[in-house]
Coordinates of C-alpha atoms in Angstrom, one line a residue:
Chain A
M1 CA -37.0 -23.1 27.4
S2 CA -36.3 -19.4 27.4
E3 CA -39.9 -18.7 26.3
L4 CA -41.0 -19.7 29.6
T5 CA -39.8 -16.5 31.1
E6 CA -42.0 -14.5 28.3
L7 CA -45.2 -15.9 29.1
T8 CA -48.4 -14.0 30.7
I9 CA -50.3 -15.6 33.4
A10 CA -53.2 -16.8 31.1
E11 CA -50.6 -18.5 28.8
A12 CA -48.6 -20.2 31.7
A13 CA -51.9 -21.1 33.4
R14 CA -52.9 -22.9 30.3
L15 CA -49.6 -24.8 29.9
L16 CA -49.6 -25.7 33.6
R17 CA -53.2 -27.1 33.4
L18 CA -52.5 -29.2 30.4
H19 CA -49.5 -30.3 32.3
S20 CA -47.3 -29.3 29.2
I21 CA -45.0 -27.7 31.9
S22 CA -44.8 -28.0 35.7
V23 CA -44.5 -25.3 38.2
A24 CA -41.0 -26.5 39.0
E25 CA -39.9 -26.1 35.3
L26 CA -41.6 -22.7 35.2
V27 CA -39.8 -21.6 38.3
T28 CA -36.4 -22.9 37.2
A29 CA -36.7 -21.1 34.1
H30 CA -37.1 -18.0 36.0
V31 CA -34.3 -18.8 38.5
E32 CA -31.9 -19.5 35.5
R33 CA -32.9 -16.2 33.8
I34 CA -32.1 -14.4 37.0
A35 CA -28.8 -16.0 37.3
K36 CA -28.1 -14.9 33.6
V37 CA -29.3 -11.5 33.7
D38 CA -29.4 -10.0 37.2
P39 CA -25.7 -9.6 37.5
L40 CA -26.3 -6.8 35.0
V41 CA -30.0 -5.7 36.0
K42 CA -29.6 -6.0 39.7
A43 CA -33.4 -6.1 40.1
F44 CA -32.9 -8.5 43.3
L45 CA -31.6 -8.0 46.7
R46 CA -32.2 -11.6 47.7
A47 CA -33.3 -14.8 46.1
T48 CA -35.7 -16.9 48.5
P49 CA -35.2 -20.6 47.6
E50 CA -36.7 -21.4 51.0
M51 CA -39.9 -20.1 49.7
Y52 CA -40.0 -20.9 46.1
E53 CA -39.0 -24.6 46.5
K54 CA -41.7 -25.4 48.9
Q55 CA -44.3 -23.3 47.1
A56 CA -43.4 -24.7 43.7
E57 CA -44.0 -28.2 45.1
A58 CA -47.3 -27.3 46.7
A59 CA -48.5 -25.4 43.5
D60 CA -47.6 -28.6 41.4
E61 CA -49.4 -30.8 43.9
K62 CA -52.4 -28.6 43.5
L63 CA -52.3 -28.7 39.7
R64 CA -52.1 -32.5 39.9
R65 CA -55.3 -32.6 41.9
R66 CA -56.9 -30.3 39.2
E67 CA -57.3 -27.4 41.9
G68 CA -55.9 -24.0 42.2
G69 CA -56.7 -20.7 40.5
P70 CA -54.9 -18.5 37.8
L71 CA -52.1 -17.5 40.0
T72 CA -51.3 -21.1 40.9
G73 CA -47.5 -21.6 40.2
I74 CA -46.9 -18.1 38.9
P75 CA -43.5 -16.6 39.7
L76 CA -43.5 -13.7 41.8
A77 CA -41.1 -10.8 42.9
V78 CA -41.9 -8.9 46.2
K79 CA -40.5 -5.4 46.8
D80 CA -38.3 -5.1 50.0
V81 CA -40.8 -3.0 51.8
L82 CA -43.4 -5.9 52.2
C83 CA -42.8 -8.2 55.3
V84 CA -42.5 -11.9 54.7
K85 CA -42.3 -14.0 57.7
G86 CA -38.8 -15.3 58.3
I87 CA -37.5 -13.7 55.0
E88 CA -34.9 -10.8 55.6
T89 CA -37.0 -7.5 54.6
T90 CA -35.0 -4.3 54.9
A91 CA -37.0 -1.5 53.0
G92 CA -33.7 -1.0 50.9
S93 CA -32.0 0.4 54.1
K94 CA -29.0 -0.5 56.1
I95 CA -30.9 0.4 59.2
L96 CA -33.0 -2.9 58.9
R97 CA -30.2 -5.3 57.7
G98 CA -30.9 -8.7 59.1
F99 CA -34.4 -7.9 59.8
K100 CA -36.7 -11.0 59.7
P101 CA -40.4 -10.2 60.1
P102 CA -42.3 -12.2 62.7
Y103 CA -45.5 -12.2 60.1
T104 CA -46.3 -11.8 56.4
G105 CA -48.4 -8.9 55.3
T106 CA -51.8 -9.5 54.2
A107 CA -51.4 -8.5 50.5
V108 CA -48.4 -10.9 49.9
Q109 CA -50.2 -13.7 52.0
R110 CA -53.3 -13.5 49.8
L111 CA -51.0 -13.9 46.7
F112 CA -49.4 -16.9 48.4
D113 CA -52.7 -18.4 49.2
A114 CA -53.7 -17.9 45.5
G115 CA -50.7 -20.1 44.9
A116 CA -48.0 -17.6 43.7
V117 CA -44.3 -18.7 44.2
M118 CA -42.0 -15.9 45.7
L119 CA -38.6 -16.0 43.6
G120 CA -37.1 -13.3 45.7
V121 CA -36.9 -9.7 47.1
T122 CA -36.6 -6.8 44.9
N123 CA -34.4 -3.6 45.1
C124 CA -36.2 -0.1 45.9
D125 CA -35.3 3.2 46.9
E126 CA -34.6 3.3 50.7
F127 CA -38.0 3.2 52.5
A128 CA -39.6 3.7 49.1
M129 CA -38.2 7.3 48.8
G130 CA -37.2 8.2 45.3
S131 CA -37.8 7.8 41.7
S132 CA -34.7 6.0 40.3
T133 CA -33.8 3.2 42.8
E134 CA -30.5 4.9 43.2
N135 CA -31.4 5.7 46.8
S136 CA -31.3 1.9 47.7
G137 CA -28.9 1.3 50.6
Y138 CA -27.3 -1.5 48.9
Y139 CA -26.8 -0.9 45.1
P140 CA -28.6 0.7 42.2
T141 CA -30.8 -1.2 39.8
H142 CA -30.4 -1.0 36.0
N143 CA -33.0 -0.3 33.3
P144 CA -33.2 -3.7 31.4
W145 CA -33.7 -1.7 28.2
D146 CA -30.5 0.4 28.6
L147 CA -28.3 -0.7 31.6
D148 CA -26.7 2.8 31.8
R149 CA -30.2 4.3 32.7
V150 CA -32.3 4.0 35.9
P151 CA -35.5 1.8 36.1
G152 CA -37.5 4.5 37.8
G153 CA -38.6 4.0 41.3
S154 CA -38.9 3.5 44.2
S155 CA -40.3 0.1 42.9
G156 CA -37.3 -0.1 40.2
G157 CA -36.3 -3.6 41.3
S158 CA -39.9 -5.0 40.9
A159 CA -40.4 -3.1 37.4
A160 CA -37.0 -4.2 36.2
A161 CA -37.4 -7.9 37.3
V162 CA -40.7 -8.1 35.3
A163 CA -39.3 -6.2 32.3
A164 CA -36.4 -8.6 32.1
G165 CA -38.3 -11.8 32.2
E166 CA -36.9 -12.6 35.6
A167 CA -40.3 -12.6 37.3
M168 CA -43.8 -13.0 35.6
I169 CA -45.5 -10.7 38.1
A170 CA -44.3 -8.5 41.0
V171 CA -45.6 -6.3 43.7
G172 CA -44.6 -2.9 44.7
T173 CA -45.9 0.2 46.5
D174 CA -46.9 3.5 45.3
T175 CA -46.8 6.7 47.5
G176 CA -46.3 9.3 44.9
G177 CA -45.9 7.2 41.7
S178 CA -43.5 4.5 42.9
I179 CA -45.4 1.6 40.8
R180 CA -46.7 3.7 37.8
Q181 CA -43.4 5.6 37.1
P182 CA -41.1 2.7 37.1
A183 CA -43.7 0.6 35.2
A184 CA -43.6 3.4 32.5
V185 CA -39.9 3.7 32.2
C186 CA -39.4 0.0 32.2
G187 CA -42.1 -0.8 29.5
V188 CA -44.5 -2.9 31.8
V189 CA -47.9 -2.4 33.2
G190 CA -48.1 -1.1 36.9
M191 CA -51.0 -0.2 38.9
K192 CA -51.8 1.7 42.2
P193 CA -55.3 0.9 43.4
T194 CA -57.6 3.2 45.4
Y195 CA -56.4 4.2 48.7
G196 CA -58.0 1.4 51.1
R197 CA -58.5 -1.3 48.2
V198 CA -55.6 -3.3 49.4
S199 CA -54.6 -3.8 52.9
R200 CA -51.3 -2.2 54.2
Y201 CA -50.9 -4.6 57.1
G202 CA -47.3 -5.9 56.9
L203 CA -46.3 -2.9 54.5
I204 CA -43.2 -0.9 56.1
A205 CA -44.9 2.3 56.2
F206 CA -43.6 5.5 54.3
A207 CA -46.5 8.0 54.3
S208 CA -49.5 6.3 55.5
S209 CA -52.2 8.3 54.0
L210 CA -50.6 8.0 50.7
D211 CA -49.1 4.4 50.6
Q212 CA -50.8 1.7 48.5
I213 CA -49.6 -1.8 47.4
G214 CA -50.2 -2.9 43.8
P215 CA -49.0 -5.0 41.0
F216 CA -46.5 -5.0 38.2
A217 CA -47.0 -7.3 35.3
R218 CA -46.5 -7.5 31.4
S219 CA -50.3 -7.4 30.3
V220 CA -53.4 -5.4 31.7
E221 CA -55.1 -8.8 32.4
D222 CA -52.3 -10.1 34.5
A223 CA -52.3 -7.0 36.5
S224 CA -56.1 -7.3 37.0
L225 CA -55.6 -10.8 38.3
V226 CA -53.0 -10.0 40.8
L227 CA -55.0 -6.9 42.1
D228 CA -58.0 -8.9 42.2
A229 CA -56.1 -11.5 44.5
M230 CA -54.8 -8.9 46.9
S231 CA -57.8 -6.6 47.3
G232 CA -60.5 -6.6 49.9
H233 CA -61.2 -5.8 53.5
D234 CA -58.7 -6.8 56.3
P235 CA -59.5 -6.5 59.7
L236 CA -55.7 -5.9 60.4
D237 CA -55.9 -2.7 58.4
A238 CA -58.7 -0.1 59.7
T239 CA -58.4 1.7 56.5
S240 CA -59.0 -1.0 54.2
S241 CA -62.5 -0.9 52.6
D242 CA -65.2 -3.6 52.8
R243 CA -66.4 -2.7 49.3
P244 CA -67.2 -5.7 47.1
N245 CA -64.3 -6.6 44.9
D246 CA -65.3 -5.8 41.5
V247 CA -62.1 -4.8 39.8
R248 CA -62.4 -7.0 36.9
K249 CA -66.0 -6.2 36.0
D250 CA -66.5 -5.1 32.3
F251 CA -62.7 -5.8 31.9
D252 CA -63.0 -6.6 28.2
K253 CA -65.8 -4.4 27.3
G254 CA -63.9 -1.7 25.3
V255 CA -64.2 2.2 25.5
K256 CA -66.9 2.7 22.9
G257 CA -69.0 5.6 24.4
M258 CA -66.6 6.3 27.3
R259 CA -65.5 9.8 27.9
L260 CA -61.6 10.2 28.5
G261 CA -60.5 13.5 29.9
M262 CA -57.0 15.3 28.9
P263 CA -56.2 17.4 31.5
R264 CA -54.3 20.3 29.7
E265 CA -51.9 21.1 32.6
Y266 CA -50.8 17.5 32.4
F267 CA -49.4 18.0 28.8
D268 CA -47.6 21.1 29.7
V269 CA -45.7 20.2 32.9
E270 CA -42.1 21.2 33.2
G271 CA -39.7 18.6 31.6
M272 CA -42.4 17.2 29.2
E273 CA -40.2 15.4 26.5
P274 CA -41.6 15.9 22.9
G275 CA -41.4 12.2 22.1
V276 CA -43.2 11.2 25.4
N277 CA -45.8 13.9 24.5
K278 CA -46.1 12.5 21.0
A279 CA -46.4 8.8 22.0
V280 CA -48.9 9.6 24.5
R281 CA -51.2 11.7 22.1
E282 CA -51.0 8.8 19.6
A283 CA -52.2 6.4 22.3
I284 CA -55.1 8.7 23.1
K285 CA -55.8 8.9 19.3
A286 CA -56.0 5.2 19.2
L287 CA -58.4 5.1 22.1
E288 CA -60.6 7.7 20.4
N289 CA -60.5 5.4 17.2
A290 CA -61.7 2.6 19.3
G291 CA -64.9 4.7 20.2
A292 CA -64.0 6.8 23.2
E293 CA -64.9 10.6 23.2
I294 CA -61.8 12.6 24.2
V295 CA -62.8 15.9 26.2
D296 CA -60.6 18.7 27.6
V297 CA -60.6 18.8 31.5
T298 CA -58.7 21.1 33.7
L299 CA -56.7 20.2 37.0
P300 CA -56.0 24.0 37.8
H301 CA -54.0 23.1 41.1
T302 CA -51.4 20.8 39.4
D303 CA -48.6 23.4 39.7
Y304 CA -49.2 23.1 43.5
G305 CA -49.3 19.2 43.8
L306 CA -45.4 18.6 44.1
A307 CA -45.2 21.3 46.9
A308 CA -48.1 19.9 48.8
Y309 CA -46.9 16.3 48.3
Y310 CA -43.4 17.2 49.6
I311 CA -44.7 18.5 52.9
I312 CA -47.2 15.7 53.3
A313 CA -45.1 12.8 52.6
P314 CA -42.2 14.0 54.5
A315 CA -44.3 14.9 57.5
E316 CA -45.9 11.4 57.7
C317 CA -42.4 9.7 57.1
S318 CA -40.8 11.8 59.8
S319 CA -43.4 10.2 62.1
N320 CA -43.4 6.7 60.8
L321 CA -39.6 6.5 60.7
A322 CA -39.2 7.5 64.4
R323 CA -39.6 3.6 65.2
F324 CA -36.1 3.0 64.0
D325 CA -34.3 3.8 67.1
G326 CA -31.8 1.0 67.4
V327 CA -33.8 -0.6 70.2
K328 CA -36.3 -3.1 68.8
Y329 CA -34.7 -4.1 65.5
G330 CA -32.2 -3.3 63.1
M331 CA -28.8 -1.4 63.2
S332 CA -28.0 -0.2 66.9
V333 CA -24.8 1.9 67.6
Q334 CA -23.9 0.5 70.9
D335 CA -20.5 2.3 72.1
V336 CA -22.6 5.4 73.4
D337 CA -22.8 7.0 76.9
N338 CA -26.7 7.7 76.8
I339 CA -29.8 6.6 75.0
T340 CA -30.2 9.9 72.9
E341 CA -26.9 9.5 71.6
M342 CA -27.7 6.0 70.6
Y343 CA -30.7 7.1 68.7
M344 CA -28.9 10.0 67.0
R345 CA -25.8 8.1 65.9
T346 CA -27.9 5.0 64.9
R347 CA -30.2 7.2 62.8
R348 CA -27.3 9.1 61.2
Q349 CA -25.5 5.8 60.3
G350 CA -28.4 3.9 59.4
F351 CA -30.5 6.0 57.1
G352 CA -29.2 7.3 53.8
E353 CA -29.0 10.8 52.6
E354 CA -32.5 11.1 51.0
V355 CA -34.2 9.4 54.0
R356 CA -32.5 12.0 56.3
R357 CA -33.4 14.6 54.2
R358 CA -37.0 13.8 54.0
I359 CA -37.2 13.1 57.8
M360 CA -35.6 16.6 58.4
L361 CA -38.0 18.3 56.1
G362 CA -40.9 16.5 57.6
T363 CA -39.8 17.3 61.1
Y364 CA -39.3 21.0 60.3
A365 CA -42.8 21.3 58.7
L366 CA -44.2 19.8 61.6
S367 CA -42.4 21.9 64.2
S368 CA -43.6 24.5 66.5
G369 CA -44.2 27.6 64.5
Y370 CA -44.1 26.2 61.2
Y371 CA -47.0 23.7 61.4
D372 CA -49.6 26.2 60.1
A373 CA -47.6 27.6 57.3
Y374 CA -46.5 24.2 55.8
Y375 CA -48.4 21.2 57.1
L376 CA -51.8 22.6 57.5
K377 CA -51.4 24.7 54.2
A378 CA -50.4 21.6 52.3
Q379 CA -53.6 19.6 53.5
K380 CA -55.7 22.5 52.5
V381 CA -54.2 22.4 49.0
R382 CA -54.6 18.7 49.0
T383 CA -58.5 19.4 49.4
L384 CA -58.3 21.6 46.3
I385 CA -56.3 19.1 44.4
K386 CA -58.9 16.4 45.4
R387 CA -61.7 18.9 44.2
D388 CA -60.0 19.4 41.0
F389 CA -60.3 15.8 40.2
D390 CA -64.0 15.5 41.5
D391 CA -64.7 18.3 39.1
A392 CA -62.7 16.6 36.2
F393 CA -64.6 13.3 36.8
S394 CA -67.9 15.1 36.4
K395 CA -67.0 15.6 32.9
C396 CA -65.2 12.3 32.0
D397 CA -65.1 8.5 33.1
A398 CA -61.2 8.6 33.2
I399 CA -58.1 10.9 32.9
V400 CA -55.4 9.9 30.5
S401 CA -51.9 11.4 30.2
A402 CA -48.5 10.4 30.2
T403 CA -47.3 8.5 33.5
S404 CA -43.8 10.0 33.4
P405 CA -43.0 13.3 31.6
A406 CA -39.6 11.8 30.4
V407 CA -38.0 8.5 29.6
A408 CA -35.6 6.8 32.0
F409 CA -32.7 9.1 32.7
P410 CA -28.9 8.1 33.0
I411 CA -27.8 6.8 36.3
G412 CA -26.3 9.6 38.4
S413 CA -27.6 12.5 36.2
K414 CA -30.2 13.8 39.0
T415 CA -28.5 12.6 42.2
D416 CA -27.2 16.2 43.1
D417 CA -30.5 17.9 42.5
P418 CA -33.3 16.3 44.6
L419 CA -36.0 18.6 43.3
S420 CA -35.2 17.5 39.5
M421 CA -35.7 13.8 40.8
Y422 CA -39.0 14.9 42.6
L423 CA -40.4 16.2 39.5
C424 CA -40.5 12.8 37.7
D425 CA -43.6 12.1 40.0
V426 CA -45.3 15.5 38.8
L427 CA -48.0 13.5 36.9
T428 CA -48.5 10.6 39.4
L429 CA -48.6 12.3 42.9
G430 CA -51.9 13.8 42.3
G431 CA -53.6 10.3 42.3
N432 CA -52.0 9.6 45.7
L433 CA -53.1 13.0 47.2
A434 CA -56.7 12.2 45.8
G435 CA -56.6 8.4 46.7
L436 CA -57.4 7.5 43.1
P437 CA -56.6 4.4 41.2
G438 CA -54.2 4.7 38.4
I439 CA -52.6 2.4 36.1
S440 CA -49.4 2.7 33.4
V441 CA -49.5 0.7 30.3
P442 CA -46.7 0.8 27.8
C443 CA -47.5 2.9 24.7
G444 CA -44.5 3.1 22.6
T445 CA -41.2 4.8 22.8
S446 CA -39.2 7.9 22.8
Q447 CA -35.5 8.0 22.1
G448 CA -35.9 4.1 21.7
L449 CA -37.1 3.9 25.4
P450 CA -40.4 3.0 26.9
V451 CA -43.2 5.3 27.4
G452 CA -46.1 5.0 29.8
L453 CA -49.7 6.0 29.1
Q454 CA -51.5 6.7 32.6
V455 CA -55.1 6.1 33.2
L456 CA -56.6 7.6 36.3
A457 CA -60.2 6.8 37.4
P458 CA -62.4 7.9 40.2
Q459 CA -62.1 6.3 43.7
W460 CA -63.0 2.7 43.6
R461 CA -63.2 2.6 39.9
E462 CA -60.3 0.2 39.1
D463 CA -62.5 -1.4 36.7
V464 CA -62.6 1.8 34.6
A465 CA -58.9 2.1 34.7
L466 CA -58.3 -1.5 33.8
R467 CA -61.0 -1.5 30.9
V468 CA -59.4 1.7 29.2
A469 CA -56.0 0.3 29.7
R470 CA -57.0 -3.1 28.3
A471 CA -58.7 -1.2 25.4
Y472 CA -55.5 0.4 24.6
E473 CA -53.7 -2.8 24.5
V474 CA -56.5 -4.2 22.0
A475 CA -56.7 -1.1 20.0
S476 CA -52.8 -0.4 19.4
G477 CA -51.7 -4.4 19.6
V478 CA -48.9 -2.8 21.9
M479 CA -48.3 -5.4 24.5
A480 CA -45.2 -5.2 27.3
E481 CA -42.2 -7.2 25.9
V482 CA -39.2 -8.8 27.7
A483 CA -36.1 -6.9 27.3
S484 CA -33.3 -9.2 26.0
V485 CA -30.8 -7.5 28.2
A486 CA -27.4 -7.4 26.2
Chain B
M1 CA -37.6 31.1 53.2
P2 CA -34.1 29.7 53.6
L3 CA -33.1 27.5 56.6
T4 CA -30.3 28.7 58.8
R5 CA -27.7 26.5 60.3
A6 CA -29.0 27.0 63.8
Q7 CA -32.5 25.8 62.4
V8 CA -30.8 22.8 61.0
R9 CA -29.4 21.9 64.4
H10 CA -32.5 22.4 66.2
V11 CA -34.5 20.0 63.5
A12 CA -31.8 17.4 63.6
Q13 CA -32.0 17.5 67.5
L14 CA -35.9 17.0 67.2
A15 CA -35.7 14.3 64.5
R16 CA -32.9 12.6 66.5
I17 CA -30.4 12.6 63.8
A18 CA -26.6 13.2 64.5
L19 CA -24.9 15.7 62.5
E20 CA -21.5 15.0 61.2
P21 CA -19.0 17.7 59.7
G22 CA -20.4 19.2 56.8
D23 CA -24.1 18.1 57.4
E24 CA -25.1 21.5 58.6
E25 CA -24.2 23.3 55.5
F26 CA -25.6 20.4 53.3
Y27 CA -28.9 20.4 54.9
A28 CA -29.2 24.1 54.9
E29 CA -28.6 24.5 51.2
Q30 CA -30.6 21.5 50.0
L31 CA -33.8 22.0 52.4
S32 CA -33.6 25.7 51.6
G33 CA -33.7 24.7 47.9
I34 CA -36.6 22.4 48.4
L35 CA -38.5 25.0 50.8
E36 CA -38.1 27.7 48.0
H37 CA -40.1 25.4 45.7
I38 CA -42.6 24.6 48.5
D39 CA -43.2 28.4 49.4
R40 CA -45.5 28.6 46.1
L41 CA -48.2 27.1 48.6
Q42 CA -48.5 30.4 50.1
Q43 CA -49.9 31.7 46.7
V44 CA -53.0 29.7 47.0
P45 CA -55.9 31.3 48.8
T46 CA -57.2 28.7 51.4
D47 CA -58.9 30.8 54.0
D48 CA -62.2 28.8 53.7
I49 CA -60.8 25.5 52.8
A50 CA -60.8 22.5 55.2
P51 CA -57.6 20.6 55.4
T52 CA -57.7 17.0 54.1
A53 CA -55.7 14.6 56.3
Q54 CA -56.7 11.3 54.5
V55 CA -59.1 10.2 51.7
V56 CA -60.6 7.2 53.5
E57 CA -64.3 6.7 53.5
V58 CA -64.4 4.6 56.7
T59 CA -63.9 6.5 59.9
N60 CA -63.3 5.0 63.3
P61 CA -64.4 1.4 62.6
L62 CA -64.9 -0.8 65.5
R63 CA -64.8 -4.3 66.2
E64 CA -65.4 -6.6 69.2
D65 CA -62.5 -6.6 71.7
V66 CA -61.7 -10.3 71.6
P67 CA -58.5 -11.6 72.6
R68 CA -56.4 -13.2 69.9
P69 CA -52.8 -14.6 70.0
G70 CA -50.0 -12.0 69.4
L71 CA -46.3 -12.4 69.2
T72 CA -44.5 -14.5 71.7
Q73 CA -41.8 -12.7 73.9
E74 CA -39.3 -14.8 71.9
E75 CA -40.6 -13.7 68.6
A76 CA -40.8 -10.0 69.7
L77 CA -37.1 -9.9 70.8
A78 CA -35.8 -12.0 68.0
N79 CA -34.8 -8.9 66.0
A80 CA -33.5 -6.9 69.1
P81 CA -30.0 -5.6 68.6
A82 CA -29.3 -6.0 72.5
P83 CA -31.9 -8.4 74.3
V84 CA -31.2 -9.4 77.9
N85 CA -33.4 -11.7 80.2
G86 CA -36.3 -11.3 78.0
F87 CA -36.1 -7.3 77.8
F88 CA -34.9 -4.9 75.3
R89 CA -31.6 -3.5 76.9
V90 CA -30.9 0.3 76.3
P91 CA -28.1 2.6 77.3
S92 CA -28.8 4.7 80.5
I93 CA -31.6 7.2 80.3
Q94 CA -30.5 9.4 83.2
E95 CA -27.4 11.2 83.9
E96 CA -25.8 9.8 87.1
A97 CA -26.2 12.2 90.0

């Protein structure tokens, strides 16, 4: 029954409703798949039988009563930054080892309410800081298409789990590209919604003005169903919007008559791999053949995006991570003379190298005498980057480009050079700075490894991003596949 | 501009992160490298540009102040490294006189 781990939601929902399979069988197939391939992929940090056994039983009961929706009984993996009541949640960090949240975050709770079945907790870069999942405080995750390479990051475990058929869907978070970039290099669909579309309540914060929760799946339709279930206003997150949830509007209407913008700067970034460039241009050609008009647009401040991001995100992280002090939860160094020593030694030992580097960078940028030169300056440049997108969207309905300038890189090849790692996000972080929705959809290969097409849309136009991505799937016939994992 | 070792010590103190042998040199070199890239921001003219702190359309949403259940004391302390008699215990915060 290995094919049960290759289904889309629509296919699984049909079989479940016909009672050709049960949720218990579907979940067992995934648990067996995890047992078989995860010793190699290492997508998961923890299995959660205490969740999936009860949830599978409840979903089967619902289906027997002919109730439930499209997500009833669908096997789900959850990134280690999303709190689930009573389930160890550590943000990929040793500093939170053993932490069991007293509540479940809204986005995940909504998926549970829709009937999804949680298989386990997926690996990620510590506190979602990284582009390769090598910064996990536990172990690196491997790319299912080439086990010597990274799965991208920070949501690398979620992307790898879906790519390897270990989960049908997964949730991740995207602060600078942490859903879209791993989706691209693992050959699956990943989407970052508009800032404010999905409640962040119960998300362990990294950079609060940039973080968003979003879905991973093996089809655009599946991603849209998961996003639809998570979206909507939440009184527990004051930044969540009360706009109507219309993300699946006109989903299958195609791109005929739509204008798609190609930002020239995004095709000329440092490190753009020729094979990626070629695959993405062919994908855009397929959209043109499907009836879209391709227009040139410009995002003139692209060269400053990375610099602005690497002030704003670390500044916010240095503030958010102040709470990890050895007092309320997590690791605590106790053989100390005074409380300051406890804070300092706990944080030195509990945080990994990249997290400490970003806290230091953010603290410096916010410190007296440097605030104007760095933090305020970066916020002003953020305004210019947002205006670039506003101007571009006056000339097109959506922006198309590569998601990542390169395919998955070999494990260990960038760990000594943080800046080269940061450059992985150069095409995605603009979407976070401007609060835009963006999706990555598989569009062929370079060097035999997956390439992703990114579609960015104006704020609140997830429907446009999904519609273009879906039109690409239809036009190209390219769908995400499950990696066999040798 | 490059970061000096004295600045690294100052920032580490502000961030409450202890420095171990080798850390000062490590951070001075790595943060200087990142700041060298970040310094390109100074090339962008921004005199008349307002800063963007967030991109949310809602500002200061209000709600009725209605009490609702929160965490119990037991739940709040469940993850504490050193709870004592219903409190979070911490090391001394003042030097002895």
